[in-house]
Coordinates of C-alpha atoms in Angstrom, one line a residue:
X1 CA 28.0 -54.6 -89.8
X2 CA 25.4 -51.8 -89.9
X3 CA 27.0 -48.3 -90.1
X4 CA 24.4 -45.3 -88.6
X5 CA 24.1 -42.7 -91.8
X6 CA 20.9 -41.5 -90.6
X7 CA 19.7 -37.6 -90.5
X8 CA 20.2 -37.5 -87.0
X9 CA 23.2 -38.6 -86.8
X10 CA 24.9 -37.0 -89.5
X11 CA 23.0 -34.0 -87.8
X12 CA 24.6 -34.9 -84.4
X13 CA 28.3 -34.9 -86.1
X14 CA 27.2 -31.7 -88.0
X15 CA 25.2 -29.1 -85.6
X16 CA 28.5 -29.3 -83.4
X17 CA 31.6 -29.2 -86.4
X18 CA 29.0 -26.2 -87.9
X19 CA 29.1 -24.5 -84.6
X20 CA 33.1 -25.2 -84.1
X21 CA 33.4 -23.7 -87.9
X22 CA 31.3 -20.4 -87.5
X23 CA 33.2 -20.2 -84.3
X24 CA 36.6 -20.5 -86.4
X25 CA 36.3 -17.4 -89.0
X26 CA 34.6 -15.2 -86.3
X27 CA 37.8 -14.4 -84.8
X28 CA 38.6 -12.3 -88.2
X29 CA 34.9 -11.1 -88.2
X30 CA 34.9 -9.9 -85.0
X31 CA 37.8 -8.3 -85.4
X32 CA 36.5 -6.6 -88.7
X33 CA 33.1 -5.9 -87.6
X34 CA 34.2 -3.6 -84.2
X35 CA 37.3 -2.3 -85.5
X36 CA 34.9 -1.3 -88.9
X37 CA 33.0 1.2 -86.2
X38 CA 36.0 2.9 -84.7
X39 CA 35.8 6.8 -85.2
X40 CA 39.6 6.8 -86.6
X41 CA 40.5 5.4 -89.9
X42 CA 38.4 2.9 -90.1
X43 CA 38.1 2.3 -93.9
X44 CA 42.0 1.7 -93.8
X45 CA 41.9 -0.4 -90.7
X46 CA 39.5 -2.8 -92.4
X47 CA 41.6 -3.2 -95.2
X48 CA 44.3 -4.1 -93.3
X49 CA 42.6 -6.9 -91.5
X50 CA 41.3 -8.1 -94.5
X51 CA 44.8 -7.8 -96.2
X52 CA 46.5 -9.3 -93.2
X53 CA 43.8 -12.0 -92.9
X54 CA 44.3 -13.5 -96.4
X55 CA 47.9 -13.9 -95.3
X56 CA 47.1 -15.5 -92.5
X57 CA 44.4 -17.4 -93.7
X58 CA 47.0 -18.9 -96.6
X59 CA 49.5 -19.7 -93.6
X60 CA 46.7 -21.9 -91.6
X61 CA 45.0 -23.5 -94.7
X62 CA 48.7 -24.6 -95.7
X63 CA 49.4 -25.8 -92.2
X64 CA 46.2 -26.6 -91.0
X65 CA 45.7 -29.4 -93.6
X66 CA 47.1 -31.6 -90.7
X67 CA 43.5 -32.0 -89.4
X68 CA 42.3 -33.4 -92.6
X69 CA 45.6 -36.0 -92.5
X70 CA 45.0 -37.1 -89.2
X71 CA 41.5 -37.4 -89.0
X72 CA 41.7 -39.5 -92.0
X73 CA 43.9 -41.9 -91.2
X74 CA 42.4 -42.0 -87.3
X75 CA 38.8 -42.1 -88.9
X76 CA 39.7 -45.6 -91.4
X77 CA 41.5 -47.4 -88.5
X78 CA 38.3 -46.7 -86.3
X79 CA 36.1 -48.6 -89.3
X80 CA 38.7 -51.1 -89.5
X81 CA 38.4 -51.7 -85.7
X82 CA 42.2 -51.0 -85.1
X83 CA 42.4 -48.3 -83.2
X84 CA 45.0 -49.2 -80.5
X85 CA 47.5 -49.3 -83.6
X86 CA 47.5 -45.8 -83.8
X87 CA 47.8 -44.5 -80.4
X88 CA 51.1 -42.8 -81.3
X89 CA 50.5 -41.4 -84.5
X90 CA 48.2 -38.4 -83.5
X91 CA 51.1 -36.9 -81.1
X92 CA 54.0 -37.0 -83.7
X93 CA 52.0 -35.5 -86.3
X94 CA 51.1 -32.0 -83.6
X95 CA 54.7 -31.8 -82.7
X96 CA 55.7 -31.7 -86.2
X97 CA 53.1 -29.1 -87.5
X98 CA 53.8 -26.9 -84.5
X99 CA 57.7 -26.8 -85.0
X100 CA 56.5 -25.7 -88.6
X101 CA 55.1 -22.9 -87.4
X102 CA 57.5 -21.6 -84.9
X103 CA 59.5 -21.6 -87.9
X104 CA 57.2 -19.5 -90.2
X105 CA 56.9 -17.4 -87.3
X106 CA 60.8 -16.4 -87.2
X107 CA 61.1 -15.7 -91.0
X108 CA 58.1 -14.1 -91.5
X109 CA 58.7 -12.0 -88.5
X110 CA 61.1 -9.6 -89.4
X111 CA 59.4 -9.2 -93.2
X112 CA 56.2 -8.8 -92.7
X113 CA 56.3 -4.8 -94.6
X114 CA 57.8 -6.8 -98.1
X115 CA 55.0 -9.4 -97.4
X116 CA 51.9 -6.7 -97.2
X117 CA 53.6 -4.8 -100.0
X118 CA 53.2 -7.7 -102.0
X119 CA 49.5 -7.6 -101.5
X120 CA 49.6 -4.1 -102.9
X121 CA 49.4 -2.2 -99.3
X122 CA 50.7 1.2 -98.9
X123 CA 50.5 3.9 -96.5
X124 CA 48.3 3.7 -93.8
X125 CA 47.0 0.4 -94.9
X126 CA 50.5 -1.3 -94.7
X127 CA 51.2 0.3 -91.6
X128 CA 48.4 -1.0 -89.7
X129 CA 48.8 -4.6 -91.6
X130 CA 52.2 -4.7 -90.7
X131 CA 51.1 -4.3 -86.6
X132 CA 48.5 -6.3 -86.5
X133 CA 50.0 -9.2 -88.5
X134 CA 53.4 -8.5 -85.7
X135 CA 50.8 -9.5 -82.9
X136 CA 48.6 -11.6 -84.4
X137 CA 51.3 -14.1 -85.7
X138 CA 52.2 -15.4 -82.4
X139 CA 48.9 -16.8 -81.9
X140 CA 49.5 -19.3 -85.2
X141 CA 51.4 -22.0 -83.1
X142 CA 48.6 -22.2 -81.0
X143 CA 45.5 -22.2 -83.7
X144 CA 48.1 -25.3 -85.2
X145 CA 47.9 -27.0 -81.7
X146 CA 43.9 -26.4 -81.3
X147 CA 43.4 -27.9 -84.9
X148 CA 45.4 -31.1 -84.9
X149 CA 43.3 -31.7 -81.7
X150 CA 40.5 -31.2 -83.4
X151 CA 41.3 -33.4 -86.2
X152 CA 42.2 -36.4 -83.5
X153 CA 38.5 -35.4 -82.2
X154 CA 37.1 -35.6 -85.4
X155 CA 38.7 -39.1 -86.0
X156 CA 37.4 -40.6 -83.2
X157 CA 33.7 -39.6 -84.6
X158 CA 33.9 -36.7 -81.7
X159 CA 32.7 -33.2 -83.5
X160 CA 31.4 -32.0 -79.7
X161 CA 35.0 -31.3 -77.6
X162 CA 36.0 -28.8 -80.6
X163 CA 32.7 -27.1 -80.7
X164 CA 33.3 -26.5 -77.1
X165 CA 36.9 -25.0 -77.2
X166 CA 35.8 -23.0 -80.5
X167 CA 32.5 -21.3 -78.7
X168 CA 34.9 -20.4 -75.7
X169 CA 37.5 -19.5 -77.6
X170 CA 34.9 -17.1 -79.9
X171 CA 33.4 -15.6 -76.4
X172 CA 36.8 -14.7 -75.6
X173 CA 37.4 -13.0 -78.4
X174 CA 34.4 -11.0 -78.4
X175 CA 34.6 -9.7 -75.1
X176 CA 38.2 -8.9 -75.7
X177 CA 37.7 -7.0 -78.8
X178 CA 35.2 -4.7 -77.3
X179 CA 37.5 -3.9 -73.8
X180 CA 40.7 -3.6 -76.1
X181 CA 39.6 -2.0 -79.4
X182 CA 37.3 0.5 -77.3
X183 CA 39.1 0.4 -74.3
X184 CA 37.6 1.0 -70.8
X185 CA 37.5 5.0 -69.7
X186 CA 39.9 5.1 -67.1
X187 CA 41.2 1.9 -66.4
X188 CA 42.5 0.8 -70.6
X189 CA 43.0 3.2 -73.1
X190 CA 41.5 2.3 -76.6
X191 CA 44.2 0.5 -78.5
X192 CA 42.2 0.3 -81.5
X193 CA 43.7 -2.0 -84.7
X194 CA 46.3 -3.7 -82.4
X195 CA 43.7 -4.2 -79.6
X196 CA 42.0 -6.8 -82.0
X197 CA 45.0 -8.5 -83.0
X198 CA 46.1 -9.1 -78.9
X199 CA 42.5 -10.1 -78.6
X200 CA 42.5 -12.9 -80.8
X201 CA 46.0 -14.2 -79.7
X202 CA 44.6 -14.3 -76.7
X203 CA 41.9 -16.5 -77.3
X204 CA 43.9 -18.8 -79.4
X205 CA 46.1 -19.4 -76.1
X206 CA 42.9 -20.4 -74.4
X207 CA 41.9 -22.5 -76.7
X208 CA 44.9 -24.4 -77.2
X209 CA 45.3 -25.0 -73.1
X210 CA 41.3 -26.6 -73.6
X211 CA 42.3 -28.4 -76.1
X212 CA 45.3 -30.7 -74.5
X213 CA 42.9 -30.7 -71.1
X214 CA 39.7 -32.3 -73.1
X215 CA 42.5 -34.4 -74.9
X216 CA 43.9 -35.6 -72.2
X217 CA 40.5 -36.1 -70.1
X218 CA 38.2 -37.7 -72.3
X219 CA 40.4 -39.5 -74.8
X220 CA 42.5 -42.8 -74.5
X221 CA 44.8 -40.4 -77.0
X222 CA 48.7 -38.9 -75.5
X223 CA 50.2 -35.9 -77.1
X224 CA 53.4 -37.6 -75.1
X225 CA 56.1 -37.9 -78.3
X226 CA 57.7 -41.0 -78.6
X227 CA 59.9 -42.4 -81.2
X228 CA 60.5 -44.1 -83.5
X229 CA 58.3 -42.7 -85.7
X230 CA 55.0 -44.7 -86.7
X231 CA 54.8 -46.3 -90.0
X232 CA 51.2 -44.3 -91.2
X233 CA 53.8 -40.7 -90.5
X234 CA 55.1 -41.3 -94.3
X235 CA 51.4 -41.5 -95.3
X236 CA 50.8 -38.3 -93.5
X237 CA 53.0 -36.3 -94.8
X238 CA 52.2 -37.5 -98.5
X239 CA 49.0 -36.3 -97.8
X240 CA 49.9 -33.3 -96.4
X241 CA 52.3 -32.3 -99.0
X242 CA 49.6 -32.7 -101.6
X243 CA 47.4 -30.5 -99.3
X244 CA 50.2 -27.7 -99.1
X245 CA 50.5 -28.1 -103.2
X246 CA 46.9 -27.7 -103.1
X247 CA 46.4 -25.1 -100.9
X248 CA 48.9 -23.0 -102.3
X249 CA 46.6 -22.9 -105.8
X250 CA 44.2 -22.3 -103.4
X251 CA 45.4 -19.4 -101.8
X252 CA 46.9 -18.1 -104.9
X253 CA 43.4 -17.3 -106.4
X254 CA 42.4 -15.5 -102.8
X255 CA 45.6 -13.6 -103.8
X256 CA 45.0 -12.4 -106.7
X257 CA 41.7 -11.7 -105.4
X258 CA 42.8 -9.7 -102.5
X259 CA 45.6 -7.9 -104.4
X260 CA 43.4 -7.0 -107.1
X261 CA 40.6 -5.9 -104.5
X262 CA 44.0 -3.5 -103.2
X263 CA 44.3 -2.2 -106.7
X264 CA 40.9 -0.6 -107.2
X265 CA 41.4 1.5 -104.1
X266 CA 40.5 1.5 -100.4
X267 CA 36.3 1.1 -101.1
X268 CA 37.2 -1.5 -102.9
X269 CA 39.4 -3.5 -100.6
X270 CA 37.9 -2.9 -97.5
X271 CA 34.0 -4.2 -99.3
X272 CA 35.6 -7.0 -100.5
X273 CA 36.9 -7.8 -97.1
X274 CA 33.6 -7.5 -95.8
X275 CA 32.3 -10.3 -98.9
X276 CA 35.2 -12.4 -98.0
X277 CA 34.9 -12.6 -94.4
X278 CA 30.8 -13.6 -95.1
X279 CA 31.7 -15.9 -98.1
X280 CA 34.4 -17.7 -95.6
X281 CA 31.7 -17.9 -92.6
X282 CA 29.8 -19.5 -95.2
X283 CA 31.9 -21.9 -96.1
X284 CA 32.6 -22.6 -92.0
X285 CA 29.1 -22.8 -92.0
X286 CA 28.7 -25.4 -94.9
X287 CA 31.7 -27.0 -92.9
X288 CA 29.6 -28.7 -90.4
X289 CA 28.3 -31.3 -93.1
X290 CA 31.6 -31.6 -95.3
X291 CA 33.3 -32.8 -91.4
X292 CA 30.3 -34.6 -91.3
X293 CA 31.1 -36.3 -94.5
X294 CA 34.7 -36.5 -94.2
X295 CA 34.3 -38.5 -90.8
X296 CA 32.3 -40.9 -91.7
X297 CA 33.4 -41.8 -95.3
X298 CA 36.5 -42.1 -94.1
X299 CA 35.3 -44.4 -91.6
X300 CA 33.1 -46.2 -94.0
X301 CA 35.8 -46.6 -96.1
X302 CA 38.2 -48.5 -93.5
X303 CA 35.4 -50.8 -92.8
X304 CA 35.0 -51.5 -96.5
X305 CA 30.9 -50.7 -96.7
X306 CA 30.9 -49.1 -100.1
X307 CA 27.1 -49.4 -100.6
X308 CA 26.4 -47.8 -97.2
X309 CA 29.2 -44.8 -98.1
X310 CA 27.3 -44.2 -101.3
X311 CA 24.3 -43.4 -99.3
X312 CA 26.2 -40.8 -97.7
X313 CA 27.0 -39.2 -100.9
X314 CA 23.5 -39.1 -102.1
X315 CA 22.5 -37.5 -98.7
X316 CA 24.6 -35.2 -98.7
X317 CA 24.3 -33.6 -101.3
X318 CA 20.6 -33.4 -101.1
X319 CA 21.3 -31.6 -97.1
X320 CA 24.5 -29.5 -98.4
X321 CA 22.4 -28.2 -101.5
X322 CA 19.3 -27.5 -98.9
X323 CA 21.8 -25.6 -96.4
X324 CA 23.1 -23.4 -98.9
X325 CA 19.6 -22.5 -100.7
X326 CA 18.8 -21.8 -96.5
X327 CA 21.8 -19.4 -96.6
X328 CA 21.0 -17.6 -99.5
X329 CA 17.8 -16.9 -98.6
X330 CA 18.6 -15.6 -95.5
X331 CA 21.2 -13.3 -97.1
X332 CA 18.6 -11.7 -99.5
X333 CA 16.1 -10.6 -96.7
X334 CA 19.0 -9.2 -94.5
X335 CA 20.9 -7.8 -97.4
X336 CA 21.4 -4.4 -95.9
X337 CA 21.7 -4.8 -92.3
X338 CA 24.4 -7.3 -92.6
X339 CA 26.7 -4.8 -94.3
X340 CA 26.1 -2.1 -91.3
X341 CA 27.2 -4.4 -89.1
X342 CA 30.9 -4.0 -90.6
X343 CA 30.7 -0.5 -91.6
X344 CA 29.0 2.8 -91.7
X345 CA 31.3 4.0 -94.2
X346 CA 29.0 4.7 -96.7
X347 CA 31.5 4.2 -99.8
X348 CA 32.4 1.1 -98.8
X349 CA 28.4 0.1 -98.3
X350 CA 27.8 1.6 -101.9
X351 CA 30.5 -1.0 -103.1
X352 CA 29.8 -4.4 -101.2
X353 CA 25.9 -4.1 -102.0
X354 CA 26.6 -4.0 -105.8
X355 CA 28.4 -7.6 -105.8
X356 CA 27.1 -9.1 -102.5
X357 CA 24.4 -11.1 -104.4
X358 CA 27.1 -13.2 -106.6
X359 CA 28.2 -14.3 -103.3
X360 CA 24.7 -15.3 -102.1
X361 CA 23.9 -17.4 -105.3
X362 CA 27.1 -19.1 -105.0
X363 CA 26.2 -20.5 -101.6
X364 CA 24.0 -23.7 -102.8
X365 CA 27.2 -24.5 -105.4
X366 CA 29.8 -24.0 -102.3
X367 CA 28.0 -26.4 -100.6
X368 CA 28.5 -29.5 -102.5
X369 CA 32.2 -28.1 -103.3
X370 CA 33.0 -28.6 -100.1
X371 CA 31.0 -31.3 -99.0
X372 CA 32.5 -33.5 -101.6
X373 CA 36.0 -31.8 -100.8
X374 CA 35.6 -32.9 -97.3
X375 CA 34.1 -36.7 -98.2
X376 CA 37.6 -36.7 -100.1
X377 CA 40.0 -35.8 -97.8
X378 CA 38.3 -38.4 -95.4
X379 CA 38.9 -41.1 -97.9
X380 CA 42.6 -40.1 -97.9
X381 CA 42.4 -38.9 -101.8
X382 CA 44.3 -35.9 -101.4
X383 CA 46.0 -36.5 -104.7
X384 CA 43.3 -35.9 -106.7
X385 CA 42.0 -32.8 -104.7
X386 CA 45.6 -31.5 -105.3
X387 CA 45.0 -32.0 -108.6
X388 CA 42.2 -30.7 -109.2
X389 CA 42.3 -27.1 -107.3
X390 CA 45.8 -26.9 -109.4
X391 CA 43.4 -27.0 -112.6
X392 CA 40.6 -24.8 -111.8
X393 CA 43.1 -22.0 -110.6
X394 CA 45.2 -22.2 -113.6
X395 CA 42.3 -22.5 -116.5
X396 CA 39.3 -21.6 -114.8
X397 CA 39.8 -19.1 -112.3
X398 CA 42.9 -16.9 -113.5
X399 CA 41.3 -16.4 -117.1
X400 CA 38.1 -15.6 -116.2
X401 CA 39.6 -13.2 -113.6
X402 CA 41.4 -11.5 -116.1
X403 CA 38.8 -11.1 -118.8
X404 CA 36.5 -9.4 -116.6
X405 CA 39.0 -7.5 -115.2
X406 CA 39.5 -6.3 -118.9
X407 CA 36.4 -5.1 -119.3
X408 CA 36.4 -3.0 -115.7
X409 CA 34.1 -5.2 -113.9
X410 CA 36.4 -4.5 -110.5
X411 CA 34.5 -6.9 -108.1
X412 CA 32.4 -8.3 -110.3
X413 CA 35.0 -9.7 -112.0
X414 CA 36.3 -11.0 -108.7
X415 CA 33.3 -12.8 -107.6
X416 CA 32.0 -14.2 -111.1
X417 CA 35.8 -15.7 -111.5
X418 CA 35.2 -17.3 -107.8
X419 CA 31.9 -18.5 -108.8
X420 CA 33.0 -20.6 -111.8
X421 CA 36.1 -21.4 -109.7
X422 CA 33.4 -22.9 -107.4
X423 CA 31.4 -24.9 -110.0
X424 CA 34.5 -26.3 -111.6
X425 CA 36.1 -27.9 -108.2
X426 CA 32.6 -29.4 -107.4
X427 CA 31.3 -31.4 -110.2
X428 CA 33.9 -33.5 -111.4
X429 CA 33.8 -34.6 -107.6
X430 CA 30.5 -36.0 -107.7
X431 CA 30.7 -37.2 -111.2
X432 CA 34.4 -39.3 -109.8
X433 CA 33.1 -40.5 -106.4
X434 CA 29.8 -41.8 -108.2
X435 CA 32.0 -43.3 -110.7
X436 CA 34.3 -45.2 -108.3
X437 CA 32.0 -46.5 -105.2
X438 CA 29.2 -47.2 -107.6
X439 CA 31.2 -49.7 -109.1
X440 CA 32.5 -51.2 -105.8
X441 CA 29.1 -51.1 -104.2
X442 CA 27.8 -53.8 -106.9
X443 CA 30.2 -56.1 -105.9
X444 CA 30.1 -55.7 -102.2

């Protein structure tokens, strides 16, 4: 059976899941880049949306691995031609996520001050973390909702539904950042940090209604919940848990990132929040052809065409590498402008140009990272990703972190300790897929 790995189709899964994951991260950008040019604390207000936005951003990586799961196991019985099997599965797997969340919700509710002081917030900055992370946490059941749709899109080879829900849902947000952060003179007052925050709750709402009408409309798929539970559930949740294990080491190296950012002072906090939010839209960005890969390798995989799926690899890598030279580049010519467009404070400028460019020249590395990181989790081989990101955190990351941190490199030492974080998660995945479908292509 011939499988279509061609540049315009990969391009035609890719262009939309790019779209869907600039879309994603610009709710936190937007957020950042109007409230940056308020006339009232807006050093401190940055910082808390970056502080609260690593929280968050832990809590929907953890949670959110569900899209990986179920797009994976949807994705290998639509190679294996067995779709009908599944109809069930995809339904069970939202209403359990979701419930998860309602019950982070309730117990992180009532401590959200101990959870920002954690991240090294005080004063005004924990103040203003602790109300917008009051508002913005009722949007999370939603964004859980939106994504497990996405990942049943993305199974069925579908990458153009979610970039539709994620560009309304982005439009949304915009246009509801400006009318609630700025308010409207006589008819809303200006409700600055919190505006943003009821802003993007908002637009997760709408997006989660789109999502269950474009599931329901163009898909053969019910988000009805029946019982007894299917026999892949077990599967997905073993992959899941090792995504949460993962995730965690994840997230722990954008703590200790964030908390050290907190440490240095304000300047320092709220330029690194600007570097984040880019290096994450980068990543979103980069996103489009690790969901490309992670579609279609699983798919590849449940139809057994090994020779075909390492063809994809080689691609890939030679697009993902291209994209992130692209990205760079771009980066370089616009290197000033882009920091104005989060701040005029000119402190914090001072600050984010001095380590912006490790960021840049980590883009072309990021991009096989994640490509191969995506082509994994397709394949269902979230064992080994656990694995791995456990690793890099513990002997790569940490210790590099905390030598340059030694020797006062503030963010430098932030950014060169997420760079070799970067090149240590990538390689052995190349070097391990190469090894393994190689060896099964030859005797195909």
């Amino acid at each position: 059976m011939q499988h279509d790995i061609s540049f315009k189709y990969i391009n035609k899964l890719a262009i939309p899941a790019l779209i869907t994951g600039v879309a994603e991260p610009l709710l936190s950008t937007t957020d950042l880049a109007i409230v940056g040019n308020i006339q009232e604390n807006a050093t401190e207000s940055i910082a808390a949306i970056g502080i609260v936005g690593a929280f968050l951003s832990m809590l929907i990586w953890v949670f959110g691995q569900t899209r990986s799961g179920i797009s994976s196991i949807v994705s290998q019985y639509v190679g294996a031609q067995k779709l009908d099997n599944i109809k069930t599965l995809p339904a069970q797997a939202t209403v359990i996520i979701v419930l998860a969340s309602i019950v982070i919700l309730v117990f992180s509710y009532p401590f959200a001050q101990e959870i920002f002081e954690f991240y090294n917030a005080s004063g005004q900055v924990l103040e203003y973390s602790v109300d917008y992370y009051k508002i913005r946490v009722f949007g999370f059941p939603f964004t859980l909702f939106t994504i497990a749709v996405y990942g049943t899109f993305r199974g069925l080879q579908n990458t153009y539904y979610p970039m539709i829900i994620a560009i309304i849902g982005t439009v949304v947000n915009i246009v509801l950042d400006i009318v609630l952060v700025y308010g409207i003179d006589g008819y809303i007052p200006p409700m600055h940090i919190q505006g943003a925050a009821y802003a993007s709750v908002i637009a997760q709402i709408i997006m989660a209604v789109i999502s269950l009408i474009l599931l329901y409309k163009k898909t053969n798929i019910s988000l009805k919940f029946q019982l007894p539970f299917h026999d892949e559930i077990p599967r997905f949740i073993t992959m899941v848990l090792n995504l949460f294990v993962r995730t965690i080491a994840l997230n722990t190296a954008l703590y200790f990132g964030t908390s050290y950012a907190t440490g240095y002072g304000n300047e320092y906090i709220a330029a690194y929040t600007i570097g984040l939010n880019l290096w994450l839209m980068g990543a979103f960005i980069i996103d489009g052809y690790s969901s490309a890969g992670n579609i279609l390798s699983g798919k590849l995989l449940g139809a057994k065409a090994y020779k075909t799926l390492v063809t994809l690899g080689n691609r890939l890598i030679l697009y993902g590498f291209s994209l992130g030279v692209v990205m760079a580049i771009i980066g370089f010519l616009l290197y000033e402008p882009i920091g104005r467009l989060f701040t005029q404070e000119k402190e914090v400028l001072d600050t984010f140009y001095t380590s912006f460019w490790i960021i840049l020249l980590m883009q072309p590395f990021c991009s096989l990272a994640f490509i191969y990181d995506g082509m994994f989790k397709g394949m269902g081989e979230m064992k080994y990703l656990r694995n791995l990101l456990l690793v890099t955190t513990g002997i790569v990351f940490i210790p590099t972190l905390l030598f340059f941190d030694s020797l006062d490199y503030k963010l430098y030492a932030i950014w060169i300790a997420f760079f070799a974080w970067i090149i240590a998660r990538g390689f052995p995945l190349i070097m391990v897929f190469r090894k393994k479908f190689l060896a099964l292509a030859k005797n195909e």
